[in-house]
Amino acid sequence: MTEYVSTTPGLFPLPDWAKDDLSDLKGHQKHDLISGDEDEAITAAYEEAREDVIDVQQSAGLDRVVEGQLRWDDMLAHPLAVHDAVETRGIVRYYDNNNFYREPVVSGDLEFSGDVASELETAAELADGDDLQAVLPGPYSLADLATDEHYGDDAEFLGAVAEFLAGEVDAFPDVETLFLLEPSLVEEPPEDGEDERASEAIDRVASAIDADVVVQPYWGALEEKVYAHLLDADIDAVGFDFVANQDDNIYNLQEYGATGDISLGLADGQNTLVEDPEAIRDRVDWVADQLQVTEFETTYLTTNTETFYLPYGKYVEKLEVLAEAADLAEVTAP
């Protein structure tokens, strides 16, 4: 029987009070904030905000609790932006969105950092026994968002990013699930040969952790060859953005199959319209009908993208909808 798991790709919006406080403390807009050098007052504000978003997830009844990534001022580029071997330069548009990050330029060996592991250690204490989910950029997306001025070869650089992320993952506390966010697989798809290397890089990160690994692309559907190669990686689930593209995602699933688990991006992470739990449940059935399968071992119900773009109140409502939809799916499953 399928287990339905409500979760998110992380990268939450800051609580309204935290936006105001941190803006005053740092004197900049959020995308200009400097990560990693926070003073005590800023650290305390982030810690309180982390408590808020974990409490919200628990109150909503989500099956997986994430740390929230509130310090990730540079979005998916964060693990490199705070690294000692990386220089952050000018502001770059984050894909096609009206959000920005500082360009991470790699100028030395990508050795162990431990920044994300430290965040997760704190989140594990706050989660108080609830199932914890880690969130990281996938190696292909992280390499795509960065500029290499050290390794000198695209394949070597991707491999170095994968090794770096694998080292970070190896330091994580016990987590139930790891979401690797890979929007670049859709937005900047790898070319022939590179698609296989991207799959190998993802496999390297996934093999470093004893947890269920979900690769979550979004903002569309993967090209056929990219998807086929991704299935070669030793991962538990691939995510599908059914908000942005239904037809091509269904085609990939029908044509190439799927892993034993699946992650369905069914709630819109960028639109303030809040879905009905019953509507999410109906979409789960629709996917199953299209695939003519009876069940996956685990079906993750999530927003299609991070919820960073939403007003805080709408983000809270989206969590509640996902949790209720998963409960409905469990009750009504055949």
JSON list of N, CA, C and O in Angstrom, two decimals, residues 255-299:
[
{"chain": "A", "resi": 255, "resn": "GLU", "atom": "N", "xyz": [6.66, 6.81, -20.89]},
{"chain": "A", "resi": 255, "resn": "GLU", "atom": "CA", "xyz": [7.64, 6.29, -21.85]},
{"chain": "A", "resi": 255, "resn": "GLU", "atom": "C", "xyz": [8.82, 5.59, -21.17]},
{"chain": "A", "resi": 255, "resn": "GLU", "atom": "O", "xyz": [9.31, 4.57, -21.66]},
{"chain": "A", "resi": 256, "resn": "TYR", "atom": "N", "xyz": [9.27, 6.14, -20.04]},
{"chain": "A", "resi": 256, "resn": "TYR", "atom": "CA", "xyz": [10.50, 5.65, -19.42]},
{"chain": "A", "resi": 256, "resn": "TYR", "atom": "C", "xyz": [10.30, 5.03, -18.04]},
{"chain": "A", "resi": 256, "resn": "TYR", "atom": "O", "xyz": [11.24, 4.51, -17.46]},
{"chain": "A", "resi": 257, "resn": "GLY", "atom": "N", "xyz": [9.10, 5.11, -17.51]},
{"chain": "A", "resi": 257, "resn": "GLY", "atom": "CA", "xyz": [8.85, 4.56, -16.20]},
{"chain": "A", "resi": 257, "resn": "GLY", "atom": "C", "xyz": [9.32, 5.48, -15.09]},
{"chain": "A", "resi": 257, "resn": "GLY", "atom": "O", "xyz": [9.58, 6.66, -15.30]},
{"chain": "A", "resi": 258, "resn": "ALA", "atom": "N", "xyz": [9.43, 4.92, -13.89]},
{"chain": "A", "resi": 258, "resn": "ALA", "atom": "CA", "xyz": [9.77, 5.74, -12.73]},
{"chain": "A", "resi": 258, "resn": "ALA", "atom": "C", "xyz": [10.51, 4.89, -11.71]},
{"chain": "A", "resi": 258, "resn": "ALA", "atom": "O", "xyz": [10.60, 3.66, -11.85]},
{"chain": "A", "resi": 259, "resn": "THR", "atom": "N", "xyz": [11.02, 5.55, -10.72]},
{"chain": "A", "resi": 259, "resn": "THR", "atom": "CA", "xyz": [11.59, 4.86, -9.58]},
{"chain": "A", "resi": 259, "resn": "THR", "atom": "C", "xyz": [10.46, 4.29, -8.72]},
{"chain": "A", "resi": 259, "resn": "THR", "atom": "O", "xyz": [9.28, 4.52, -8.99]},
{"chain": "A", "resi": 260, "resn": "GLY", "atom": "N", "xyz": [10.82, 3.59, -7.66]},
{"chain": "A", "resi": 260, "resn": "GLY", "atom": "CA", "xyz": [9.80, 2.98, -6.81]},
{"chain": "A", "resi": 260, "resn": "GLY", "atom": "C", "xyz": [8.97, 3.97, -6.05]},
{"chain": "A", "resi": 260, "resn": "GLY", "atom": "O", "xyz": [7.83, 3.68, -5.65]},
{"chain": "A", "resi": 261, "resn": "ASP", "atom": "N", "xyz": [9.52, 5.16, -5.80]},
{"chain": "A", "resi": 261, "resn": "ASP", "atom": "CA", "xyz": [8.79, 6.25, -5.16]},
{"chain": "A", "resi": 261, "resn": "ASP", "atom": "C", "xyz": [8.62, 7.38, -6.17]},
{"chain": "A", "resi": 261, "resn": "ASP", "atom": "O", "xyz": [9.30, 7.42, -7.21]},
{"chain": "A", "resi": 262, "resn": "ILE", "atom": "N", "xyz": [7.74, 8.32, -5.85]},
{"chain": "A", "resi": 262, "resn": "ILE", "atom": "CA", "xyz": [7.51, 9.46, -6.74]},
{"chain": "A", "resi": 262, "resn": "ILE", "atom": "C", "xyz": [7.18, 10.69, -5.91]},
{"chain": "A", "resi": 262, "resn": "ILE", "atom": "O", "xyz": [6.59, 10.60, -4.84]},
{"chain": "A", "resi": 263, "resn": "SER", "atom": "N", "xyz": [7.62, 11.84, -6.41]},
{"chain": "A", "resi": 263, "resn": "SER", "atom": "CA", "xyz": [7.31, 13.11, -5.75]},
{"chain": "A", "resi": 263, "resn": "SER", "atom": "C", "xyz": [6.48, 13.97, -6.70]},
{"chain": "A", "resi": 263, "resn": "SER", "atom": "O", "xyz": [6.90, 14.23, -7.83]},
{"chain": "A", "resi": 264, "resn": "LEU", "atom": "N", "xyz": [5.29, 14.36, -6.24]},
{"chain": "A", "resi": 264, "resn": "LEU", "atom": "CA", "xyz": [4.35, 15.09, -7.09]},
{"chain": "A", "resi": 264, "resn": "LEU", "atom": "C", "xyz": [4.26, 16.54, -6.64]},
{"chain": "A", "resi": 264, "resn": "LEU", "atom": "O", "xyz": [3.76, 16.83, -5.55]},
{"chain": "A", "resi": 265, "resn": "GLY", "atom": "N", "xyz": [4.73, 17.44, -7.49]},
{"chain": "A", "resi": 265, "resn": "GLY", "atom": "CA", "xyz": [4.58, 18.87, -7.24]},
{"chain": "A", "resi": 265, "resn": "GLY", "atom": "C", "xyz": [3.21, 19.32, -7.70]},
{"chain": "A", "resi": 265, "resn": "GLY", "atom": "O", "xyz": [3.02, 19.66, -8.88]},
{"chain": "A", "resi": 266, "resn": "LEU", "atom": "N", "xyz": [2.25, 19.32, -6.80]},
{"chain": "A", "resi": 266, "resn": "LEU", "atom": "CA", "xyz": [0.85, 19.55, -7.17]},
{"chain": "A", "resi": 266, "resn": "LEU", "atom": "C", "xyz": [0.28, 20.86, -6.64]},
{"chain": "A", "resi": 266, "resn": "LEU", "atom": "O", "xyz": [-0.75, 21.33, -7.13]},
{"chain": "A", "resi": 267, "resn": "ALA", "atom": "N", "xyz": [0.90, 21.46, -5.64]},
{"chain": "A", "resi": 267, "resn": "ALA", "atom": "CA", "xyz": [0.47, 22.76, -5.13]},
{"chain": "A", "resi": 267, "resn": "ALA", "atom": "C", "xyz": [1.44, 23.82, -5.64]},
{"chain": "A", "resi": 267, "resn": "ALA", "atom": "O", "xyz": [2.65, 23.59, -5.69]},
{"chain": "A", "resi": 268, "resn": "ASP", "atom": "N", "xyz": [0.93, 24.96, -6.05]},
{"chain": "A", "resi": 268, "resn": "ASP", "atom": "CA", "xyz": [1.74, 26.00, -6.68]},
{"chain": "A", "resi": 268, "resn": "ASP", "atom": "C", "xyz": [2.53, 26.76, -5.62]},
{"chain": "A", "resi": 268, "resn": "ASP", "atom": "O", "xyz": [1.96, 27.46, -4.78]},
{"chain": "A", "resi": 269, "resn": "GLY", "atom": "N", "xyz": [3.84, 26.64, -5.67]},
{"chain": "A", "resi": 269, "resn": "GLY", "atom": "CA", "xyz": [4.70, 27.28, -4.69]},
{"chain": "A", "resi": 269, "resn": "GLY", "atom": "C", "xyz": [4.90, 28.76, -4.91]},
{"chain": "A", "resi": 269, "resn": "GLY", "atom": "O", "xyz": [5.51, 29.43, -4.07]},
{"chain": "A", "resi": 270, "resn": "GLN", "atom": "N", "xyz": [4.38, 29.30, -6.03]},
{"chain": "A", "resi": 270, "resn": "GLN", "atom": "CA", "xyz": [4.59, 30.71, -6.33]},
{"chain": "A", "resi": 270, "resn": "GLN", "atom": "C", "xyz": [3.29, 31.51, -6.45]},
{"chain": "A", "resi": 270, "resn": "GLN", "atom": "O", "xyz": [3.33, 32.73, -6.54]},
{"chain": "A", "resi": 271, "resn": "ASN", "atom": "N", "xyz": [2.16, 30.83, -6.47]},
{"chain": "A", "resi": 271, "resn": "ASN", "atom": "CA", "xyz": [0.87, 31.48, -6.65]},
{"chain": "A", "resi": 271, "resn": "ASN", "atom": "C", "xyz": [0.15, 31.57, -5.31]},
{"chain": "A", "resi": 271, "resn": "ASN", "atom": "O", "xyz": [0.09, 30.58, -4.57]},
{"chain": "A", "resi": 272, "resn": "THR", "atom": "N", "xyz": [-0.41, 32.73, -5.01]},
{"chain": "A", "resi": 272, "resn": "THR", "atom": "CA", "xyz": [-1.08, 32.92, -3.73]},
{"chain": "A", "resi": 272, "resn": "THR", "atom": "C", "xyz": [-2.44, 32.23, -3.64]},
{"chain": "A", "resi": 272, "resn": "THR", "atom": "O", "xyz": [-3.00, 32.12, -2.55]},
{"chain": "A", "resi": 273, "resn": "LEU", "atom": "N", "xyz": [-2.95, 31.74, -4.77]},
{"chain": "A", "resi": 273, "resn": "LEU", "atom": "CA", "xyz": [-4.20, 30.98, -4.73]},
{"chain": "A", "resi": 273, "resn": "LEU", "atom": "C", "xyz": [-3.95, 29.68, -3.97]},
{"chain": "A", "resi": 273, "resn": "LEU", "atom": "O", "xyz": [-3.06, 28.91, -4.31]},
{"chain": "A", "resi": 274, "resn": "VAL", "atom": "N", "xyz": [-4.75, 29.43, -2.94]},
{"chain": "A", "resi": 274, "resn": "VAL", "atom": "CA", "xyz": [-4.57, 28.25, -2.10]},
{"chain": "A", "resi": 274, "resn": "VAL", "atom": "C", "xyz": [-5.51, 27.14, -2.58]},
{"chain": "A", "resi": 274, "resn": "VAL", "atom": "O", "xyz": [-6.73, 27.33, -2.65]},
{"chain": "A", "resi": 275, "resn": "GLU", "atom": "N", "xyz": [-4.94, 26.00, -2.92]},
{"chain": "A", "resi": 275, "resn": "GLU", "atom": "CA", "xyz": [-5.70, 24.88, -3.44]},
{"chain": "A", "resi": 275, "resn": "GLU", "atom": "C", "xyz": [-6.55, 24.23, -2.34]},
{"chain": "A", "resi": 275, "resn": "GLU", "atom": "O", "xyz": [-6.24, 24.32, -1.15]},
{"chain": "A", "resi": 276, "resn": "ASP", "atom": "N", "xyz": [-7.61, 23.52, -2.76]},
{"chain": "A", "resi": 276, "resn": "ASP", "atom": "CA", "xyz": [-8.37, 22.70, -1.84]},
{"chain": "A", "resi": 276, "resn": "ASP", "atom": "C", "xyz": [-7.66, 21.36, -1.65]},
{"chain": "A", "resi": 276, "resn": "ASP", "atom": "O", "xyz": [-7.13, 20.80, -2.62]},
{"chain": "A", "resi": 277, "resn": "PRO", "atom": "N", "xyz": [-7.64, 20.83, -0.43]},
{"chain": "A", "resi": 277, "resn": "PRO", "atom": "CA", "xyz": [-7.03, 19.51, -0.23]},
{"chain": "A", "resi": 277, "resn": "PRO", "atom": "C", "xyz": [-7.65, 18.45, -1.14]},
{"chain": "A", "resi": 277, "resn": "PRO", "atom": "O", "xyz": [-6.95, 17.57, -1.65]},
{"chain": "A", "resi": 278, "resn": "GLU", "atom": "N", "xyz": [-8.96, 18.52, -1.33]},
{"chain": "A", "resi": 278, "resn": "GLU", "atom": "CA", "xyz": [-9.62, 17.55, -2.19]},
{"chain": "A", "resi": 278, "resn": "GLU", "atom": "C", "xyz": [-9.13, 17.64, -3.63]},
{"chain": "A", "resi": 278, "resn": "GLU", "atom": "O", "xyz": [-9.03, 16.63, -4.33]},
{"chain": "A", "resi": 279, "resn": "ALA", "atom": "N", "xyz": [-8.83, 18.87, -4.08]},
{"chain": "A", "resi": 279, "resn": "ALA", "atom": "CA", "xyz": [-8.32, 19.05, -5.43]},
{"chain": "A", "resi": 279, "resn": "ALA", "atom": "C", "xyz": [-6.94, 18.42, -5.58]},
{"chain": "A", "resi": 279, "resn": "ALA", "atom": "O", "xyz": [-6.64, 17.78, -6.60]},
{"chain": "A", "resi": 280, "resn": "ILE", "atom": "N", "xyz": [-6.10, 18.58, -4.56]},
{"chain": "A", "resi": 280, "resn": "ILE", "atom": "CA", "xyz": [-4.79, 17.93, -4.59]},
{"chain": "A", "resi": 280, "resn": "ILE", "atom": "C", "xyz": [-4.96, 16.42, -4.62]},
{"chain": "A", "resi": 280, "resn": "ILE", "atom": "O", "xyz": [-4.29, 15.71, -5.38]},
{"chain": "A", "resi": 281, "resn": "ARG", "atom": "N", "xyz": [-5.87, 15.93, -3.81]},
{"chain": "A", "resi": 281, "resn": "ARG", "atom": "CA", "xyz": [-6.12, 14.48, -3.79]},
{"chain": "A", "resi": 281, "resn": "ARG", "atom": "C", "xyz": [-6.59, 13.99, -5.15]},
{"chain": "A", "resi": 281, "resn": "ARG", "atom": "O", "xyz": [-6.14, 12.93, -5.62]},
{"chain": "A", "resi": 282, "resn": "ASP", "atom": "N", "xyz": [-7.47, 14.75, -5.82]},
{"chain": "A", "resi": 282, "resn": "ASP", "atom": "CA", "xyz": [-7.94, 14.37, -7.14]},
{"chain": "A", "resi": 282, "resn": "ASP", "atom": "C", "xyz": [-6.79, 14.34, -8.16]},
{"chain": "A", "resi": 282, "resn": "ASP", "atom": "O", "xyz": [-6.76, 13.48, -9.05]},
{"chain": "A", "resi": 283, "resn": "ARG", "atom": "N", "xyz": [-5.83, 15.24, -8.01]},
{"chain": "A", "resi": 283, "resn": "ARG", "atom": "CA", "xyz": [-4.70, 15.28, -8.92]},
{"chain": "A", "resi": 283, "resn": "ARG", "atom": "C", "xyz": [-3.79, 14.07, -8.74]},
{"chain": "A", "resi": 283, "resn": "ARG", "atom": "O", "xyz": [-3.18, 13.57, -9.68]},
{"chain": "A", "resi": 284, "resn": "VAL", "atom": "N", "xyz": [-3.69, 13.60, -7.50]},
{"chain": "A", "resi": 284, "resn": "VAL", "atom": "CA", "xyz": [-2.95, 12.38, -7.23]},
{"chain": "A", "resi": 284, "resn": "VAL", "atom": "C", "xyz": [-3.59, 11.22, -8.00]},
{"chain": "A", "resi": 284, "resn": "VAL", "atom": "O", "xyz": [-2.90, 10.42, -8.66]},
{"chain": "A", "resi": 285, "resn": "ASP", "atom": "N", "xyz": [-4.91, 11.11, -7.93]},
{"chain": "A", "resi": 285, "resn": "ASP", "atom": "CA", "xyz": [-5.63, 10.06, -8.66]},
{"chain": "A", "resi": 285, "resn": "ASP", "atom": "C", "xyz": [-5.44, 10.21, -10.17]},
{"chain": "A", "resi": 285, "resn": "ASP", "atom": "O", "xyz": [-5.28, 9.22, -10.89]},
{"chain": "A", "resi": 286, "resn": "TRP", "atom": "N", "xyz": [-5.46, 11.46, -10.65]},
{"chain": "A", "resi": 286, "resn": "TRP", "atom": "CA", "xyz": [-5.30, 11.70, -12.09]},
{"chain": "A", "resi": 286, "resn": "TRP", "atom": "C", "xyz": [-3.95, 11.19, -12.57]},
{"chain": "A", "resi": 286, "resn": "TRP", "atom": "O", "xyz": [-3.85, 10.54, -13.62]},
{"chain": "A", "resi": 287, "resn": "VAL", "atom": "N", "xyz": [-2.89, 11.46, -11.82]},
{"chain": "A", "resi": 287, "resn": "VAL", "atom": "CA", "xyz": [-1.56, 10.97, -12.20]},
{"chain": "A", "resi": 287, "resn": "VAL", "atom": "C", "xyz": [-1.56, 9.45, -12.26]},
{"chain": "A", "resi": 287, "resn": "VAL", "atom": "O", "xyz": [-1.08, 8.84, -13.22]},
{"chain": "A", "resi": 288, "resn": "ALA", "atom": "N", "xyz": [-2.10, 8.83, -11.23]},
{"chain": "A", "resi": 288, "resn": "ALA", "atom": "CA", "xyz": [-2.15, 7.37, -11.20]},
{"chain": "A", "resi": 288, "resn": "ALA", "atom": "C", "xyz": [-2.93, 6.80, -12.38]},
{"chain": "A", "resi": 288, "resn": "ALA", "atom": "O", "xyz": [-2.54, 5.79, -12.99]},
{"chain": "A", "resi": 289, "resn": "ASP", "atom": "N", "xyz": [-4.03, 7.45, -12.74]},
{"chain": "A", "resi": 289, "resn": "ASP", "atom": "CA", "xyz": [-4.85, 7.00, -13.86]},
{"chain": "A", "resi": 289, "resn": "ASP", "atom": "C", "xyz": [-4.07, 7.09, -15.18]},
{"chain": "A", "resi": 289, "resn": "ASP", "atom": "O", "xyz": [-4.17, 6.21, -16.04]},
{"chain": "A", "resi": 290, "resn": "GLN", "atom": "N", "xyz": [-3.32, 8.16, -15.34]},
{"chain": "A", "resi": 290, "resn": "GLN", "atom": "CA", "xyz": [-2.53, 8.34, -16.56]},
{"chain": "A", "resi": 290, "resn": "GLN", "atom": "C", "xyz": [-1.46, 7.27, -16.70]},
{"chain": "A", "resi": 290, "resn": "GLN", "atom": "O", "xyz": [-1.10, 6.85, -17.81]},
{"chain": "A", "resi": 291, "resn": "LEU", "atom": "N", "xyz": [-0.92, 6.85, -15.56]},
{"chain": "A", "resi": 291, "resn": "LEU", "atom": "CA", "xyz": [0.18, 5.88, -15.58]},
{"chain": "A", "resi": 291, "resn": "LEU", "atom": "C", "xyz": [-0.31, 4.45, -15.55]},
{"chain": "A", "resi": 291, "resn": "LEU", "atom": "O", "xyz": [0.46, 3.52, -15.77]},
{"chain": "A", "resi": 292, "resn": "GLN", "atom": "N", "xyz": [-1.59, 4.28, -15.24]},
{"chain": "A", "resi": 292, "resn": "GLN", "atom": "CA", "xyz": [-2.17, 2.95, -15.14]},
{"chain": "A", "resi": 292, "resn": "GLN", "atom": "C", "xyz": [-1.37, 2.06, -14.18]},
{"chain": "A", "resi": 292, "resn": "GLN", "atom": "O", "xyz": [-1.07, 0.90, -14.47]},
{"chain": "A", "resi": 293, "resn": "VAL", "atom": "N", "xyz": [-1.01, 2.66, -13.04]},
{"chain": "A", "resi": 293, "resn": "VAL", "atom": "CA", "xyz": [-0.33, 1.90, -12.00]},
{"chain": "A", "resi": 293, "resn": "VAL", "atom": "C", "xyz": [-1.20, 1.96, -10.75]},
{"chain": "A", "resi": 293, "resn": "VAL", "atom": "O", "xyz": [-1.98, 2.90, -10.55]},
{"chain": "A", "resi": 294, "resn": "THR", "atom": "N", "xyz": [-1.07, 0.95, -9.93]},
{"chain": "A", "resi": 294, "resn": "THR", "atom": "CA", "xyz": [-1.88, 0.91, -8.72]},
{"chain": "A", "resi": 294, "resn": "THR", "atom": "C", "xyz": [-1.24, 1.68, -7.58]},
{"chain": "A", "resi": 294, "resn": "THR", "atom": "O", "xyz": [-1.94, 2.33, -6.80]},
{"chain": "A", "resi": 295, "resn": "GLU", "atom": "N", "xyz": [0.09, 1.62, -7.48]},
{"chain": "A", "resi": 295, "resn": "GLU", "atom": "CA", "xyz": [0.69, 2.32, -6.36]},
{"chain": "A", "resi": 295, "resn": "GLU", "atom": "C", "xyz": [2.20, 2.42, -6.50]},
{"chain": "A", "resi": 295, "resn": "GLU", "atom": "O", "xyz": [2.86, 1.62, -7.17]},
{"chain": "A", "resi": 296, "resn": "PHE", "atom": "N", "xyz": [2.76, 3.47, -5.88]},
{"chain": "A", "resi": 296, "resn": "PHE", "atom": "CA", "xyz": [4.17, 3.57, -5.61]},
{"chain": "A", "resi": 296, "resn": "PHE", "atom": "C", "xyz": [4.37, 3.22, -4.14]},
{"chain": "A", "resi": 296, "resn": "PHE", "atom": "O", "xyz": [3.44, 3.30, -3.34]},
{"chain": "A", "resi": 297, "resn": "GLU", "atom": "N", "xyz": [5.59, 2.87, -3.78]},
{"chain": "A", "resi": 297, "resn": "GLU", "atom": "CA", "xyz": [5.84, 2.58, -2.37]},
{"chain": "A", "resi": 297, "resn": "GLU", "atom": "C", "xyz": [5.62, 3.82, -1.51]},
{"chain": "A", "resi": 297, "resn": "GLU", "atom": "O", "xyz": [4.97, 3.77, -0.47]},
{"chain": "A", "resi": 298, "resn": "THR", "atom": "N", "xyz": [6.15, 4.96, -1.98]},
{"chain": "A", "resi": 298, "resn": "THR", "atom": "CA", "xyz": [5.95, 6.24, -1.30]},
{"chain": "A", "resi": 298, "resn": "THR", "atom": "C", "xyz": [5.61, 7.29, -2.34]},
{"chain": "A", "resi": 298, "resn": "THR", "atom": "O", "xyz": [6.27, 7.39, -3.38]},
{"chain": "A", "resi": 299, "resn": "THR", "atom": "N", "xyz": [4.59, 8.08, -2.07]},
{"chain": "A", "resi": 299, "resn": "THR", "atom": "CA", "xyz": [4.23, 9.22, -2.91]},
{"chain": "A", "resi": 299, "resn": "THR", "atom": "C", "xyz": [4.34, 10.47, -2.07]},
{"chain": "A", "resi": 299, "resn": "THR", "atom": "O", "xyz": [3.63, 10.64, -1.09]}
]
